CSV table of C-alpha atoms in Angstrom, one decimal:
chain,number,residue,atom,x,y,z
A,1390,PHE,CA,0.0,0.0,0.0
A,1391,LEU,CA,2.8,2.4,0.8
A,1392,ILE,CA,4.5,1.7,-2.5
A,1393,MET,CA,1.3,2.4,-4.3
A,1394,SER,CA,0.8,5.6,-2.3
A,1395,MET,CA,4.3,6.9,-3.1
A,1396,ALA,CA,4.0,6.0,-6.8
A,1397,PHE,CA,0.6,7.7,-7.0
A,1398,ALA,CA,1.9,10.7,-5.2
A,1399,LEU,CA,5.0,11.3,-7.3
A,1400,ASN,CA,3.1,10.6,-10.5
A,1401,HIS,CA,0.2,12.9,-9.6
A,1402,GLY,CA,2.6,15.5,-8.2
A,1403,THR,CA,4.4,15.7,-11.5
A,1404,VAL,CA,1.1,16.0,-13.4
A,1405,THR,CA,-0.2,18.8,-11.2
A,1406,ALA,CA,3.2,20.7,-11.4
A,1407,LEU,CA,2.8,20.5,-15.2
A,1408,ILE,CA,-0.7,21.8,-15.1
A,1409,ALA,CA,0.4,24.7,-13.1
A,1410,LEU,CA,3.2,25.5,-15.6
A,1411,ALA,CA,1.1,24.9,-18.7
A,1412,SER,CA,-0.2,28.4,-19.3
A,1413,SER,CA,3.0,30.2,-18.2
A,1414,ASP,CA,5.3,28.1,-20.3
A,1415,LEU,CA,3.1,27.2,-23.3
A,1416,GLY,CA,1.2,30.4,-23.6
A,1417,SER,CA,-2.4,30.9,-22.5
A,1418,ALA,CA,-4.0,29.4,-25.7
A,1419,LEU,CA,-2.2,26.1,-25.5
A,1420,GLY,CA,-2.2,26.0,-21.7
A,1421,ASN,CA,-6.0,26.5,-21.6
A,1422,ALA,CA,-6.6,24.0,-24.4
A,1423,SER,CA,-4.4,21.5,-22.6
A,1424,SER,CA,-6.3,21.9,-19.3
A,1425,SER,CA,-9.7,21.8,-21.0
A,1426,ILE,CA,-8.9,18.6,-23.0
A,1427,LEU,CA,-7.4,17.0,-19.8
A,1428,TYR,CA,-10.5,17.7,-17.7
A,1429,VAL,CA,-13.1,16.9,-20.4
A,1430,CYS,CA,-11.4,13.5,-21.0
A,1431,TYR,CA,-11.1,12.9,-17.3
A,1432,THR,CA,-14.8,13.6,-16.7
A,1433,ILE,CA,-16.0,11.4,-19.5
A,1434,VAL,CA,-13.8,8.5,-18.7
A,1435,ALA,CA,-14.5,8.7,-14.9
A,1436,ALA,CA,-18.2,8.9,-15.5
A,1437,PHE,CA,-18.6,6.3,-18.1
A,1438,PHE,CA,-15.6,3.9,-18.3
A,1439,SER,CA,-13.9,3.8,-14.9
A,1440,HIS,CA,-16.2,1.2,-13.3
A,1441,TYR,CA,-16.0,-1.1,-16.3
A,1442,THR,CA,-12.2,-0.8,-16.4
A,1443,THR,CA,-11.7,-1.5,-12.7
A,1444,ALA,CA,-14.2,-4.3,-12.7
A,1445,ASN,CA,-12.6,-6.1,-15.7
A,1446,LEU,CA,-8.9,-5.4,-15.0
A,1447,GLY,CA,-9.0,-5.2,-11.2
A,1448,SER,CA,-7.8,-2.4,-9.1
A,1449,LYS,CA,-4.1,-3.1,-9.3
A,1450,ARG,CA,-4.0,-3.5,-13.1
A,1451,THR,CA,-6.2,-0.4,-13.5
A,1452,LEU,CA,-3.8,1.6,-11.2
A,1453,VAL,CA,-0.8,0.5,-13.3
A,1454,PHE,CA,-2.7,1.3,-16.5
A,1455,GLY,CA,-3.8,4.7,-15.2
A,1456,LEU,CA,-0.3,5.7,-13.9
A,1457,SER,CA,1.3,4.5,-17.1
A,1458,VAL,CA,-1.0,6.6,-19.3
A,1459,TYR,CA,-0.5,9.5,-17.0
A,1460,CYS,CA,3.2,9.2,-17.7
A,1461,LEU,CA,2.4,9.7,-21.4
A,1462,TYR,CA,0.9,13.1,-20.5
A,1463,VAL,CA,4.1,14.0,-18.8
A,1464,ALA,CA,6.1,12.8,-21.8
A,1465,SER,CA,4.1,15.0,-24.1
A,1466,TYR,CA,5.7,18.0,-22.4
A,1467,LEU,CA,9.2,16.6,-23.2
A,1468,ILE,CA,8.2,16.0,-26.8
A,1469,ALA,CA,6.8,19.6,-27.0
A,1470,TYR,CA,10.1,20.9,-25.6
A,1471,LEU,CA,12.4,18.9,-27.9
A,1472,ILE,CA,10.3,19.3,-31.0
A,1473,PRO,CA,8.6,22.7,-31.0
A,1474,SER,CA,6.9,22.1,-34.3
A,1475,LEU,CA,4.9,19.3,-32.7
A,1476,GLN,CA,4.1,21.4,-29.6
A,1477,TRP,CA,0.3,21.7,-30.1
A,1478,PHE,CA,-0.1,18.1,-31.3
A,1479,ALA,CA,2.0,16.6,-28.5
A,1480,ILE,CA,0.4,18.6,-25.7
A,1481,CYS,CA,-3.2,18.0,-26.9
A,1482,ILE,CA,-2.7,14.3,-27.4
A,1483,GLY,CA,-0.9,14.1,-24.1
A,1484,ALA,CA,-3.7,16.0,-22.4
A,1485,CYS,CA,-6.3,13.5,-23.8
A,1486,LEU,CA,-4.2,10.6,-22.6
A,1487,GLY,CA,-3.7,12.2,-19.2
A,1488,GLY,CA,-7.5,12.6,-18.9
A,1489,ILE,CA,-8.0,9.0,-19.7
A,1490,GLY,CA,-5.3,7.9,-17.2
A,1491,ALA,CA,-6.8,10.1,-14.5
A,1492,GLY,CA,-10.3,9.0,-15.3
A,1493,VAL,CA,-9.6,5.4,-14.4
A,1494,LEU,CA,-6.8,6.1,-11.8
A,1495,TRP,CA,-8.8,7.8,-9.1
A,1496,PRO,CA,-11.7,5.2,-8.9
A,1497,ALA,CA,-9.1,2.3,-9.0
A,1498,GLN,CA,-7.2,3.9,-6.2
A,1499,GLY,CA,-10.4,4.0,-4.1
A,1500,ALA,CA,-11.1,0.3,-4.8
A,1501,TYR,CA,-7.5,-0.6,-4.0
A,1502,TYR,CA,-7.6,1.4,-0.8
A,1503,SER,CA,-10.9,-0.3,0.2
A,1504,GLN,CA,-9.5,-3.8,-0.5
A,1505,ALA,CA,-6.3,-3.1,1.4
A,1506,ALA,CA,-8.1,-1.8,4.4
A,1507,GLN,CA,-10.4,-4.9,4.5
A,1508,LEU,CA,-7.4,-7.3,4.2
A,1509,LEU,CA,-5.5,-5.4,6.8
A,1510,ALA,CA,-8.4,-5.4,9.2
A,1511,GLU,CA,-8.9,-9.2,8.7
A,1512,LEU,CA,-5.2,-9.9,9.2
A,1513,GLY,CA,-4.7,-7.7,12.1
A,1514,GLN,CA,-8.0,-8.5,13.8
A,1515,LYS,CA,-8.8,-4.8,13.9
A,1516,GLU,CA,-12.0,-2.9,13.2
A,1517,ARG,CA,-12.3,-1.7,9.6
A,1518,HIS,CA,-12.6,2.0,10.7
A,1519,GLU,CA,-9.2,1.7,12.3
A,1520,THR,CA,-7.4,0.4,9.2
A,1521,ASN,CA,-9.3,2.9,7.1
A,1522,ALA,CA,-8.0,5.7,9.3
A,1523,MET,CA,-4.4,4.3,9.3
A,1524,LEU,CA,-4.2,3.8,5.6
A,1525,GLY,CA,-5.9,7.2,5.0
A,1526,GLY,CA,-3.1,8.8,7.0
A,1527,TYR,CA,-0.4,7.0,5.1
A,1528,PHE,CA,-1.9,7.9,1.7
A,1529,ALA,CA,-2.5,11.5,2.6
A,1530,SER,CA,1.0,11.9,3.9
A,1531,CYS,CA,2.6,10.4,0.8
A,1532,TYR,CA,0.2,12.2,-1.6
A,1533,LEU,CA,0.6,15.7,-0.1
A,1534,SER,CA,4.4,15.3,0.3
A,1535,GLY,CA,4.8,14.1,-3.3
A,1536,GLU,CA,2.6,16.9,-4.7
A,1537,VAL,CA,4.4,19.6,-2.7
A,1538,ALA,CA,7.8,18.2,-3.6
A,1539,MET,CA,7.0,18.1,-7.3
A,1540,LYS,CA,5.6,21.6,-7.3
A,1541,LEU,CA,8.7,22.9,-5.4
A,1542,LEU,CA,11.0,21.2,-7.9
A,1543,SER,CA,9.0,22.8,-10.8
A,1544,SER,CA,9.9,26.2,-9.3
A,1545,ILE,CA,13.4,25.5,-8.2
A,1546,ILE,CA,14.8,23.7,-11.3
A,1547,PRO,CA,14.1,26.5,-13.8
A,1548,THR,CA,15.5,29.1,-11.4
A,1549,TYR,CA,18.8,27.2,-11.0
A,1550,THR,CA,19.2,26.0,-14.5
A,1551,GLY,CA,18.3,29.2,-16.1
A,1552,ASN,CA,15.6,27.5,-18.2
A,1553,ALA,CA,12.4,29.5,-18.1
A,1554,GLY,CA,10.5,27.3,-20.6
A,1555,ILE,CA,9.2,23.8,-20.3
């Protein structure tokens, strides 16, 4: 559970750092388009496909799939940086993929959390509310630490490398 929490935190922290930088580094038109595409795809996938995906792949496989597809969103920024002529294409496709990843990721994380809490309660002979609280604390600590760390790095790295763009 802790490994999942740390992977989730670092992955999502990287994504939220990029979302924060999108408009300032890509310009408002592409930054806004990227965010719009990301959240529209996220909403559609979460509303209509996440339950089916988690039910058929299971929570672990869906987590791996969602985190992997989220990585493609992050990679789209690298492509946009390295090949400026593909900037719009790379960022828009990446945002769509990021929305798909996020759309299945959050529900799968909830299912995984619930299963882990139940198993831990059974193994430790504890009440379910106790294991829920304990795992919630672990996840929140990892998640918030990862998000803060990635946002700090997204501010510190350009300052010390002299690179103001993506």
